[in-house]
Amino acid sequence: MPYITEIKDLSSEALKPFVSSNEIQLRRWFEPENGIFIAESPKVIRLALDAGYEPISVLAERKYTMGKADDIISRMGDIPVYTADSDILTGITGFKLTQGVLCAMKRKDLPDASEICRNASRIAVLEDVMNQTNIGAVIRSAAALGIDAVLLTPACSDPLYRRSVRVSMGTVFKLPWTYLDKGAPDYVGELKAMGFTTVAMALHSNTVNIDDPSVRSGQKLAVILGTEGEGLKESTIKSCDYTVKIPMSHDVDSLNVAAASAVAFWELCKK
């Protein structure tokens, strides 16, 4: 059974994972082993547990321990559960817990890109996307709209950062994802070698509309999206089989990468 502890000492060493706003420190918590991450809200924590992530400790508003989170706590084994009233938790974390529960969990080893691409027919690739909200939103759209896996270049923000996990609504635990190898700059060539038709989402002079039938005619398709502002690297665009644009109105030239990804996934994953 979990050991439920009423919080009295706000400087307790055990609360450090929840107090820390430094995501890099959390990633290095057990260095050289994998670090930890924080899952927020009962729904997201359930998805993480279902996906096999190992909980370390829980921080919950008192009313949640016998309410919306009681089923979660019953699954935690003998790990510590720390609890207090809402105002005390706000003082600890620095923000109001709108969902009442945080869970510190161990990270897993990430799979190789070739492993998660082996049986995938539609994948998304994020190139140097650093905004945590966008990472979470893109993965949520990918999970909802038929993408089989997500690959990220090494410069991308971490999908297990707290904001990304929250924005994704836990889909980071349902959809396979991993980072591309730092030592493989020609990832487009590697995707082609795995049989993927590569599609760059970019504002470019030589583009085809996203609904062009030839774009999604390939059995395996990789949709590549870039960061806000700069977009994809020119070398990436030149290496891809297609450069695709989304037709727009009212002189709007582009969409936020998360919005563009939803449009692209919807169109390109049609059967």
XYZ file of N, CA and C in Angstrom:
813
model
N 0.840 -1.205 0.000
C 0.000 0.000 0.000
C 0.873 1.251 0.000
N 0.436 2.303 -0.688
C 1.193 3.557 -0.671
C 1.239 4.146 0.730
N 2.332 4.853 1.004
C 2.502 5.494 2.290
C 2.169 6.976 2.127
N 1.014 7.408 2.654
C 0.536 8.780 2.484
C 1.068 9.644 3.626
N 1.756 10.715 3.263
C 2.397 11.595 4.229
C 1.851 13.007 4.109
N 1.417 13.548 5.221
C 0.985 14.946 5.258
C 2.236 15.835 5.238
N 2.258 16.783 4.330
C 3.427 17.652 4.197
C 3.423 18.707 5.296
N 4.542 18.772 5.995
C 4.719 19.814 7.010
C 5.976 20.641 6.756
N 7.013 19.979 6.256
C 8.276 20.661 5.974
C 8.359 20.936 4.476
N 8.169 22.188 4.088
C 8.139 22.533 2.667
C 9.510 22.424 2.008
N 10.557 22.320 2.805
C 11.907 22.214 2.238
C 12.390 20.772 2.198
N 11.497 19.833 2.384
C 11.866 18.421 2.415
C 12.574 17.997 1.136
N 13.625 17.221 1.301
C 14.379 16.699 0.153
C 13.489 15.887 -0.772
N 12.505 15.210 -0.213
C 11.630 14.348 -1.012
C 10.765 15.131 -1.996
N 10.582 16.422 -1.756
C 9.726 17.228 -2.623
C 10.485 17.897 -3.755
N 11.803 17.721 -3.796
C 12.602 18.416 -4.800
C 12.172 18.153 -6.250
N 11.795 16.933 -6.616
C 11.372 16.727 -8.009
C 10.180 17.597 -8.407
N 9.305 17.886 -7.460
C 8.110 18.665 -7.763
C 8.372 20.163 -7.713
N 9.366 20.553 -6.932
C 9.688 21.968 -6.790
C 10.556 22.445 -7.942
N 11.412 21.566 -8.464
C 12.374 21.965 -9.482
C 11.673 22.377 -10.776
N 12.042 23.545 -11.275
C 11.544 23.992 -12.577
C 12.583 23.757 -13.666
N 13.734 23.180 -13.277
C 14.814 22.930 -14.218
C 14.657 21.534 -14.806
N 14.150 21.474 -16.028
C 13.879 20.183 -16.656
C 15.173 19.418 -16.933
N 16.261 20.145 -17.164
C 17.539 19.477 -17.413
C 17.964 18.690 -16.180
N 17.772 19.277 -14.996
C 18.115 18.570 -13.762
C 17.287 17.300 -13.610
N 16.014 17.367 -13.957
C 15.169 16.182 -13.860
C 15.641 15.084 -14.817
N 16.075 15.478 -16.003
C 16.565 14.492 -16.978
C 17.827 13.797 -16.481
N 18.577 14.460 -15.600
C 19.847 13.916 -15.105
C 19.725 13.406 -13.672
N 18.519 13.166 -13.209
C 18.278 12.856 -11.796
C 19.041 11.626 -11.337
N 19.086 10.600 -12.172
C 19.767 9.356 -11.812
C 21.029 9.133 -12.641
N 21.601 10.208 -13.160
C 22.746 10.090 -14.053
C 23.825 9.185 -13.453
N 24.401 8.238 -14.233
C 24.287 8.117 -15.687
C 23.054 7.372 -16.177
N 22.218 6.888 -15.294
C 20.978 6.248 -15.737
C 19.987 7.319 -16.209
N 18.879 6.858 -16.778
C 17.847 7.788 -17.231
C 17.303 8.596 -16.058
N 16.837 9.781 -16.340
C 16.321 10.661 -15.309
C 14.846 10.441 -15.043
N 14.183 11.517 -14.630
C 12.768 11.451 -14.303
C 12.021 12.545 -15.045
N 10.702 12.455 -14.998
C 9.844 13.506 -15.523
C 8.630 13.618 -14.614
N 7.872 14.684 -14.788
C 6.682 14.911 -13.970
C 5.438 14.809 -14.845
N 4.545 13.914 -14.470
C 3.239 13.801 -15.142
C 2.197 14.513 -14.287
N 1.335 15.258 -14.934
C 0.372 16.100 -14.229
C -1.051 15.753 -14.648
N -1.909 15.573 -13.679
C -3.355 15.301 -13.808
C -3.629 13.802 -13.773
N -4.757 13.409 -13.201
C -5.089 11.981 -13.109
C -5.109 11.281 -14.468
N -5.683 11.921 -15.486
C -5.773 11.286 -16.800
C -4.399 10.985 -17.370
N -3.515 11.963 -17.321
C -2.172 11.804 -17.882
C -1.382 10.759 -17.104
N -1.505 10.764 -15.789
C -0.784 9.786 -14.972
C -1.277 8.369 -15.269
N -2.580 8.198 -15.435
C -3.109 6.871 -15.785
C -2.498 6.374 -17.093
N -2.423 7.261 -18.101
C -1.855 6.865 -19.395
C -0.390 6.466 -19.255
N 0.354 7.202 -18.421
C 1.760 6.870 -18.207
C 1.897 5.510 -17.528
N 1.070 5.256 -16.526
C 1.096 3.953 -15.858
C 0.719 2.828 -16.820
N -0.291 3.068 -17.638
C -0.712 2.057 -18.620
C 0.406 1.746 -19.611
N 1.242 2.772 -19.883
C 2.347 2.592 -20.835
C 3.586 1.991 -20.180
N 3.507 1.694 -18.878
C 4.590 1.008 -18.211
C 5.637 1.890 -17.557
N 5.359 3.186 -17.421
C 6.303 4.061 -16.733
C 6.229 3.813 -15.229
N 7.381 3.830 -14.593
C 7.476 3.497 -13.173
C 7.358 4.751 -12.308
N 6.363 4.815 -11.425
C 6.233 5.981 -10.544
C 7.249 5.952 -9.414
N 7.666 7.142 -8.979
C 8.612 7.268 -7.866
C 7.921 7.846 -6.639
N 7.150 8.895 -6.851
C 6.412 9.517 -5.757
C 5.287 10.363 -6.339
N 4.330 10.694 -5.472
C 3.150 11.457 -5.881
C 2.985 12.656 -4.955
N 2.573 13.769 -5.546
C 2.203 14.952 -4.775
C 0.766 15.280 -5.140
N -0.140 15.236 -4.154
C -1.564 15.373 -4.456
C -2.268 16.266 -3.438
N -3.206 17.017 -3.944
C -4.090 17.752 -3.042
C -4.886 16.742 -2.216
N -5.101 17.062 -0.945
C -5.697 16.094 -0.026
C -7.005 15.497 -0.553
N -7.878 16.337 -1.084
C -9.189 15.836 -1.510
C -9.087 14.845 -2.670
N -7.973 14.900 -3.426
C -7.815 13.989 -4.556
C -7.404 12.591 -4.109
N -6.777 12.473 -2.933
C -6.305 11.161 -2.500
C -7.445 10.197 -2.221
N -8.605 10.740 -1.897
C -9.788 9.912 -1.663
C -10.871 10.194 -2.699
N -10.460 10.853 -3.811
C -11.432 11.215 -4.838
C -10.955 10.820 -6.221
N -10.665 11.831 -7.053
C -10.349 11.573 -8.459
C -9.067 10.783 -8.658
N -8.202 10.764 -7.661
C -6.918 10.071 -7.818
C -6.817 8.801 -6.988
N -7.895 8.372 -6.372
C -7.782 7.206 -5.497
C -7.405 5.942 -6.263
N -7.888 5.805 -7.516
C -7.529 4.627 -8.307
C -6.061 4.651 -8.710
N -5.520 5.863 -8.936
C -4.103 5.989 -9.263
C -3.260 5.565 -8.074
N -3.586 6.105 -6.924
C -2.807 5.828 -5.723
C -2.834 4.334 -5.381
N -3.964 3.693 -5.656
C -4.062 2.257 -5.383
C -3.148 1.434 -6.296
N -2.704 2.032 -7.412
C -1.822 1.328 -8.354
C -0.343 1.575 -8.054
N -0.042 2.405 -7.083
C 1.317 2.887 -6.882
C 2.201 1.965 -6.052
N 1.657 0.881 -5.557
C 2.471 0.021 -4.712
C 2.807 0.711 -3.403
N 4.085 0.663 -3.024
C 4.470 1.232 -1.728
C 5.249 2.539 -1.877
N 5.096 3.237 -2.992
C 5.824 4.498 -3.157
C 5.195 5.588 -2.277
N 5.955 6.616 -1.914
C 5.409 7.678 -1.062
C 4.421 8.575 -1.791
N 3.371 8.939 -1.093
C 2.372 9.888 -1.597
C 2.338 11.056 -0.617
N 2.660 12.241 -1.103
C 2.687 13.438 -0.262
C 1.429 14.254 -0.535
N 0.831 14.757 0.528
C -0.434 15.462 0.353
C -0.527 16.671 1.275
N -1.339 17.640 0.851
C -1.600 18.850 1.636
C -2.767 19.572 1.000
N -3.193 20.656 1.617
C -4.250 21.466 1.030
C -3.720 22.234 -0.170
N -4.649 22.741 -0.974
C -4.301 23.390 -2.234
C -3.349 24.564 -2.059
N -3.568 25.405 -1.051
C -2.729 26.590 -0.898
C -1.285 26.229 -0.550
N -1.103 25.154 0.197
C 0.253 24.716 0.523
C 0.944 24.164 -0.721
N 0.228 23.388 -1.511
C 0.812 22.839 -2.736
C 1.185 23.945 -3.715
N 0.381 24.986 -3.765
C 0.701 26.119 -4.630
C 2.014 26.758 -4.204
N 2.227 26.849 -2.896
C 3.471 27.404 -2.389
C 4.678 26.544 -2.711
N 4.479 25.230 -2.762
C 5.572 24.303 -3.058
C 5.952 24.349 -4.532
N 4.947 24.244 -5.390
C 5.209 24.120 -6.823
C 5.347 25.453 -7.526
N 4.816 26.520 -6.928
C 4.878 27.834 -7.564
C 3.701 28.118 -8.480
N 2.779 27.157 -8.602
C 1.592 27.377 -9.423
C 0.450 26.525 -8.884
N -0.770 26.940 -9.209
C -1.947 26.209 -8.731
C -2.111 24.922 -9.527
N -2.299 23.825 -8.819
C -2.514 22.537 -9.482
C -3.978 22.435 -9.911
N -4.240 22.739 -11.166
C -5.619 22.705 -11.637
C -6.170 21.288 -11.680
N -5.288 20.300 -11.765
C -5.727 18.910 -11.803
C -5.385 18.145 -10.530
N -4.792 18.820 -9.564
C -4.665 18.260 -8.230
C -3.598 17.232 -7.956
N -2.930 16.686 -8.981
C -1.992 15.579 -8.759
C -0.777 15.718 -9.674
N 0.403 15.495 -9.094
C 1.646 15.367 -9.850
C 2.279 14.027 -9.500
N 2.925 13.424 -10.484
C 3.606 12.152 -10.245
C 4.997 12.203 -10.863
N 6.029 11.961 -10.044
C 7.397 11.827 -10.546
C 7.583 10.394 -11.035
N 8.094 10.244 -12.259
C 8.205 8.926 -12.872
C 9.571 8.766 -13.529
N 10.040 7.527 -13.578
C 11.304 7.229 -14.230
C 11.138 7.233 -15.752
N 12.147 7.752 -16.419
C 12.184 7.684 -17.875
C 12.576 6.276 -18.340
N 12.185 5.952 -19.551
C 12.579 4.694 -20.164
C 13.716 4.939 -21.161
N 14.405 3.882 -21.528
C 15.340 3.965 -22.645
C 14.556 4.243 -23.921
N 15.070 5.142 -24.754
C 14.402 5.439 -26.015
C 14.781 4.399 -27.069
N 13.839 4.021 -27.927
C 14.157 3.067 -28.990
C 14.959 3.734 -30.104
N 15.562 2.939 -30.967
C 16.208 3.475 -32.161
C 15.147 3.908 -33.163
N 15.497 4.893 -33.976
C 14.564 5.372 -34.997
C 14.167 4.239 -35.948
N 15.125 3.418 -36.319
C 14.823 2.327 -37.255
C 13.819 1.350 -36.661
N 13.857 1.196 -35.343
C 12.943 0.267 -34.673
C 11.499 0.736 -34.764
N 11.249 2.027 -34.471
C 9.861 2.486 -34.482
C 9.363 2.783 -35.892
N 10.294 2.873 -36.849
C 9.886 3.116 -38.237
C 9.640 1.828 -39.016
N 10.075 0.707 -38.460
C 10.070 -0.552 -39.207
C 8.687 -0.900 -39.748
N 7.668 -0.786 -38.928
C 6.317 -1.155 -39.352
C 5.395 0.050 -39.533
N 5.977 1.243 -39.594
C 5.180 2.466 -39.728
C 4.964 2.812 -41.192
N 3.780 3.290 -41.499
C 3.507 3.758 -42.858
C 3.440 5.283 -42.946
N 3.162 5.941 -41.826
C 3.113 7.405 -41.773
C 3.859 7.862 -40.519
N 4.899 8.659 -40.700
C 5.624 9.195 -39.562
C 5.727 10.714 -39.687
N 5.923 11.368 -38.557
C 6.196 12.801 -38.533
C 7.617 13.007 -38.031
N 8.297 13.976 -38.616
C 9.650 14.321 -38.195
C 9.657 15.799 -37.820
N 10.117 16.109 -36.622
C 10.224 17.491 -36.163
C 11.689 17.907 -36.186
N 11.963 18.967 -36.927
C 13.335 19.455 -37.061
C 13.523 20.719 -36.229
N 14.293 20.593 -35.160
C 14.693 21.735 -34.314
C 13.508 22.507 -33.741
N 12.406 21.835 -33.439
C 11.249 22.480 -32.812
C 11.509 22.541 -31.308
N 11.648 23.739 -30.779
C 12.064 23.901 -29.385
C 10.939 24.331 -28.449
N 9.832 24.817 -28.989
C 8.738 25.267 -28.146
C 8.016 24.058 -27.544
N 7.952 23.998 -26.216
C 7.385 22.825 -25.546
C 5.901 22.649 -25.832
N 5.180 23.755 -25.931
C 3.751 23.676 -26.247
C 3.546 23.081 -27.632
N 4.354 23.513 -28.600
C 4.234 22.980 -29.948
C 4.566 21.497 -30.012
N 5.583 21.082 -29.273
C 5.933 19.654 -29.248
C 4.739 18.833 -28.772
N 4.139 19.244 -27.665
C 2.995 18.509 -27.136
C 1.809 18.513 -28.076
N 1.536 19.671 -28.697
C 0.384 19.779 -29.596
C 0.580 18.960 -30.864
N 1.794 18.953 -31.408
C 2.061 18.157 -32.612
C 1.895 16.667 -32.318
N 2.413 16.217 -31.185
C 2.287 14.791 -30.854
C 0.824 14.416 -30.622
N 0.064 15.308 -30.018
C -1.361 15.028 -29.824
C -2.071 14.903 -31.166
N -1.792 15.809 -32.098
C -2.396 15.731 -33.431
C -1.939 14.470 -34.155
N -0.660 14.148 -34.021
C -0.139 12.951 -34.681
C -0.864 11.699 -34.198
N -1.057 11.596 -32.891
C -1.742 10.428 -32.328
C -3.192 10.360 -32.788
N -3.835 11.512 -32.893
C -5.253 11.549 -33.229
C -5.525 11.316 -34.709
N -4.574 11.680 -35.573
C -4.876 11.778 -37.001
C -4.129 10.774 -37.870
N -3.605 9.709 -37.262
C -3.131 8.588 -38.072
C -1.643 8.462 -38.256
N -0.838 9.281 -37.562
C 0.612 9.131 -37.623
C 1.036 7.967 -36.727
N 1.964 7.143 -37.214
C 2.373 5.950 -36.478
C 3.512 6.196 -35.496
N 4.343 7.205 -35.753
C 5.499 7.471 -34.892
C 5.994 8.884 -35.154
N 6.734 9.426 -34.190
C 7.315 10.762 -34.315
C 8.813 10.672 -34.058
N 9.588 11.285 -34.955
C 11.026 11.406 -34.786
C 11.374 12.869 -34.541
N 12.386 13.107 -33.721
C 12.807 14.462 -33.414
C 14.302 14.603 -33.648
N 14.730 15.727 -34.232
C 16.154 15.993 -34.336
C 16.693 16.317 -32.938
N 17.999 16.165 -32.714
C 18.552 16.361 -31.372
C 18.303 17.741 -30.770
N 18.086 18.772 -31.594
C 17.872 20.124 -31.074
C 16.440 20.363 -30.601
N 15.555 19.423 -30.824
C 14.157 19.588 -30.406
C 14.037 19.552 -28.880
N 13.014 20.216 -28.381
C 12.685 20.127 -26.965
C 12.216 18.710 -26.638
N 12.261 18.367 -25.379
C 11.956 17.014 -24.917
C 10.447 16.815 -24.764
N 9.882 15.794 -25.414
C 8.444 15.525 -25.257
C 8.013 15.184 -23.832
N 8.961 14.834 -22.955
C 8.601 14.519 -21.574
C 8.781 15.702 -20.623
N 9.078 16.873 -21.140
C 9.024 18.060 -20.295
C 7.579 18.282 -19.872
N 7.405 18.835 -18.688
C 6.075 18.895 -18.068
C 5.033 19.560 -18.965
N 5.385 20.701 -19.568
C 4.415 21.405 -20.413
C 4.041 20.574 -21.633
N 5.023 19.928 -22.244
C 4.743 19.110 -23.427
C 3.826 17.940 -23.084
N 4.110 17.280 -21.968
C 3.259 16.161 -21.542
C 1.832 16.639 -21.318
N 1.703 17.786 -20.638
C 0.373 18.321 -20.325
C -0.388 18.688 -21.595
N 0.270 19.402 -22.515
C -0.387 19.827 -23.750
C -0.757 18.626 -24.617
N 0.069 17.604 -24.587
C -0.219 16.409 -25.397
C -1.372 15.592 -24.837
N -1.826 15.932 -23.631
C -2.871 15.160 -22.945
C -2.485 13.698 -22.783
N -1.180 13.471 -22.575
C -0.707 12.121 -22.325
C -0.446 11.284 -23.555
N -0.655 11.838 -24.750
C -0.417 11.035 -25.961
C 1.067 10.759 -26.181
N 1.961 11.467 -25.464
C 3.386 11.131 -25.539
C 3.643 9.727 -24.998
N 2.697 9.185 -24.240
C 2.839 7.833 -23.707
C 2.159 6.787 -24.600
N 1.436 7.237 -25.599
C 0.690 6.310 -26.447
C 1.326 6.146 -27.826
N 2.011 7.185 -28.296
C 2.572 7.173 -29.647
C 4.083 6.971 -29.578
N 4.631 6.022 -30.342
C 6.088 5.837 -30.323
C 6.822 7.096 -30.807
N 7.892 7.467 -30.107
C 8.717 8.597 -30.533
C 10.140 8.378 -30.064
N 11.055 9.041 -30.731
C 12.453 8.982 -30.326
C 13.220 10.089 -31.024
N 14.477 10.253 -30.594
C 15.366 11.226 -31.226
C 16.188 10.567 -32.322
N 16.454 11.328 -33.362
C 17.374 10.899 -34.400
C 18.801 10.966 -33.856
N 19.665 10.161 -34.413
C 21.057 10.091 -33.967
C 21.786 11.411 -34.258
N 22.481 11.918 -33.245
C 23.255 13.157 -33.428
C 24.313 13.008 -34.507
N 24.802 11.796 -34.691
C 25.864 11.583 -35.675
C 25.363 11.296 -37.069
N 24.078 11.541 -37.323
C 23.508 11.257 -38.649
C 22.791 12.494 -39.176
N 23.542 13.492 -39.661
C 22.906 14.732 -40.129
C 22.018 14.541 -41.350
N 22.308 13.531 -42.181
C 21.491 13.303 -43.375
C 20.341 12.357 -43.044
N 19.469 12.814 -42.137
C 18.378 11.930 -41.747
C 17.375 11.716 -42.869
N 17.259 12.682 -43.780
C 16.341 12.508 -44.909
C 16.792 11.331 -45.762
N 18.092 11.234 -46.004
C 18.622 10.105 -46.762
C 18.366 8.786 -46.064
N 18.462 8.773 -44.734
C 18.200 7.548 -43.986
C 16.731 7.145 -44.087
N 15.841 8.134 -44.050
C 14.418 7.836 -44.193
C 14.114 7.257 -45.579
N 14.754 7.820 -46.582
C 14.558 7.296 -47.937
C 15.061 5.855 -48.036
N 16.189 5.592 -47.374
C 16.732 4.231 -47.391
C 15.794 3.240 -46.715
N 14.976 3.736 -45.782
C 13.987 2.879 -45.126
C 12.694 2.775 -45.935
N 12.662 3.410 -47.097
C 11.506 3.286 -47.987
C 10.484 4.396 -47.881
N 10.801 5.475 -47.165
C 9.841 6.559 -46.995
C 9.946 7.583 -48.123
N 8.790 7.987 -48.636
C 8.699 9.199 -49.440
C 8.740 10.366 -48.468
N 9.603 11.337 -48.711
C 9.820 12.425 -47.750
C 9.134 13.703 -48.229
N 8.398 14.320 -47.321
C 7.600 15.503 -47.638
C 7.991 16.636 -46.693
N 8.551 17.697 -47.243
C 8.911 18.877 -46.455
C 7.741 19.852 -46.440
N 7.291 20.230 -45.254
C 6.265 21.253 -45.114
C 6.973 22.603 -45.033
N 6.903 23.388 -46.109
C 7.695 24.614 -46.139
C 7.114 25.611 -47.135
N 7.366 26.891 -46.850
C 7.073 27.954 -47.804
C 8.254 28.027 -48.761
N 8.021 27.652 -49.992
C 9.118 27.532 -50.952
C 8.583 27.810 -52.337
N 9.477 28.199 -53.233
C 9.031 28.539 -54.593
C 8.585 27.317 -55.380
N 9.150 26.166 -55.052
C 8.839 24.957 -55.815
C 8.040 24.003 -54.933
N 6.723 24.222 -54.845
C 5.891 23.404 -53.969
C 4.712 22.811 -54.720
N 4.118 21.800 -54.108
C 2.853 21.262 -54.595
C 1.829 21.415 -53.478
N 0.561 21.493 -53.833
C -0.487 21.593 -52.824
C -0.578 20.295 -52.022
N -0.999 20.428 -50.798
C -1.025 19.284 -49.903
C -2.014 18.204 -50.348
N -3.006 18.591 -51.151
C -3.983 17.605 -51.614
C -3.600 16.975 -52.945
N -2.397 17.226 -53.423
C -1.927 16.594 -54.659
C -1.853 15.077 -54.447
N -2.562 14.285 -55.254
C -2.609 12.830 -55.032
C -1.248 12.157 -55.070
N -0.312 12.712 -55.820
C 1.005 12.078 -55.937
C 1.767 12.098 -54.619
N 1.450 13.062 -53.755
C 2.197 13.199 -52.499
C 1.936 12.012 -51.585
N 0.702 11.602 -51.461
C 0.401 10.517 -50.524
C 0.264 9.159 -51.213
N 0.759 9.078 -52.446
C 0.630 7.816 -53.178
C 1.612 6.755 -52.679
N 2.685 7.192 -52.024
C 3.670 6.231 -51.541
C 3.137 5.417 -50.379
N 3.621 4.194 -50.271
C 3.176 3.314 -49.190
C 3.661 3.813 -47.835
N 4.864 4.419 -47.807
C 5.436 4.939 -46.568
C 5.752 6.420 -46.755
N 5.277 7.239 -45.829
C 5.387 8.688 -45.983
C 5.937 9.310 -44.702
N 6.930 10.191 -44.850
C 7.496 10.939 -43.722
C 7.192 12.416 -43.925
N 6.446 13.002 -42.985
C 6.067 14.412 -43.043
C 7.028 15.187 -42.143
N 7.768 16.134 -42.718
C 8.837 16.821 -41.990
C 8.447 18.271 -41.748
N 8.463 18.678 -40.472
C 8.048 20.023 -40.086
C 9.175 20.717 -39.320
N 9.270 22.044 -39.537
C 10.346 22.807 -38.916
C 9.871 23.718 -37.814
N 10.817 24.440 -37.249
C 10.560 25.309 -36.126
C 9.852 26.585 -36.550
N 9.302 27.290 -35.569
C 8.643 28.562 -35.850
C 9.662 29.557 -36.407
N 9.205 30.393 -37.316
C 10.069 31.451 -37.835
C 10.964 30.965 -38.954
N 12.027 30.261 -38.621
C 13.006 29.851 -39.620
C 12.521 28.700 -40.491
N 11.665 27.853 -39.966
C 11.190 26.714 -40.737
C 12.277 25.668 -40.924
N 12.121 24.865 -41.966
C 13.088 23.806 -42.235
C 14.380 24.368 -42.829
N 15.466 23.647 -42.605
C 16.729 24.009 -43.229
C 16.626 23.847 -44.750
N 17.316 24.702 -45.456
C 17.291 24.617 -46.917
C 17.807 23.270 -47.402
N 18.815 22.735 -46.721
C 19.355 21.435 -47.127
C 18.325 20.324 -46.948
N 17.494 20.437 -45.925
C 16.437 19.451 -45.712
C 15.412 19.518 -46.837
N 14.997 20.743 -47.176
C 14.005 20.925 -48.241
C 14.508 20.350 -49.559
N 15.770 20.638 -49.872
C 16.332 20.160 -51.143
C 16.435 18.643 -51.176
N 16.607 18.019 -50.013
C 16.777 16.563 -49.978
C 15.461 15.803 -50.083
N 14.340 16.470 -49.796
C 13.043 15.778 -49.761
C 12.481 15.530 -51.157
N 11.630 14.520 -51.244
C 10.991 14.197 -52.524
C 9.985 15.255 -52.934
N 9.275 15.817 -51.964
C 8.270 16.846 -52.239
C 8.419 17.979 -51.227
N 8.106 19.177 -51.677
C 7.894 20.294 -50.761
C 6.435 20.693 -50.889
N 5.745 20.710 -49.774
C 4.283 20.850 -49.776
C 3.877 22.130 -49.061
N 2.835 22.756 -49.574
C 2.272 23.931 -48.920
C 0.784 23.717 -48.679
N 0.258 24.416 -47.718
C -1.172 24.401 -47.415
C -1.787 25.656 -48.029
N -2.733 25.519 -48.958
C -3.363 26.717 -49.546
C -4.042 27.561 -48.464
N -3.869 28.876 -48.544
C -4.403 29.767 -47.516
C -5.128 30.959 -48.136
N -5.930 31.609 -47.300
C -6.732 32.758 -47.721
C -6.326 34.009 -46.953
N -6.872 35.150 -47.373
C -6.708 36.432 -46.685
C -5.241 36.824 -46.493
N -4.408 36.450 -47.453
C -2.992 36.823 -47.447
C -2.227 36.294 -46.239
N -2.758 35.258 -45.602
C -2.011 34.611 -44.519
C -0.926 33.747 -45.157
N 0.314 33.919 -44.708
C 1.402 33.201 -45.376
C 1.771 31.881 -44.714
N 1.408 31.702 -43.431
C 1.813 30.471 -42.767
C 0.964 30.230 -41.531
N 1.051 28.996 -41.021
C 0.378 28.611 -39.788
C 1.414 28.252 -38.733
N 1.019 28.368 -37.482
C 1.810 27.809 -36.399
C 2.080 26.337 -36.700
N 3.286 25.851 -36.328
C 3.669 24.491 -36.692
C 2.691 23.452 -36.155
N 2.109 23.703 -34.986
C 1.153 22.743 -34.433
C -0.118 22.711 -35.275
N -0.604 23.886 -35.686
C -1.797 23.943 -36.536
C -1.512 23.334 -37.905
N -0.351 23.654 -38.465
C 0.014 23.107 -39.777
C 0.127 21.588 -39.724
N 0.641 21.082 -38.620
C 0.783 19.630 -38.511
C -0.575 18.939 -38.535
N -1.568 19.518 -37.866
C -2.894 18.902 -37.837
C -3.494 18.841 -39.242
N -3.350 19.937 -39.990
C -3.859 19.959 -41.375
C -3.126 18.908 -42.207
N -1.796 18.881 -42.087
C -0.998 17.950 -42.884
C -1.320 16.496 -42.543
N -1.418 16.187 -41.269
C -1.688 14.808 -40.871
C -3.074 14.364 -41.352
N -4.043 15.250 -41.240
C -5.399 14.918 -41.681
C -5.415 14.586 -43.172
N -4.770 15.419 -43.956
C -4.788 15.227 -45.408
C -3.930 14.046 -45.843
N -2.738 13.935 -45.295
C -1.784 12.959 -45.791
C -1.987 11.559 -45.227
N -2.811 11.437 -44.205
C -3.091 10.108 -43.656
C -4.410 9.530 -44.145
N -5.064 10.227 -45.061
C -6.307 9.700 -45.614
C -6.041 8.393 -46.340
N -6.945 7.482 -46.207
C -6.807 6.183 -46.900
C -7.375 6.269 -48.309
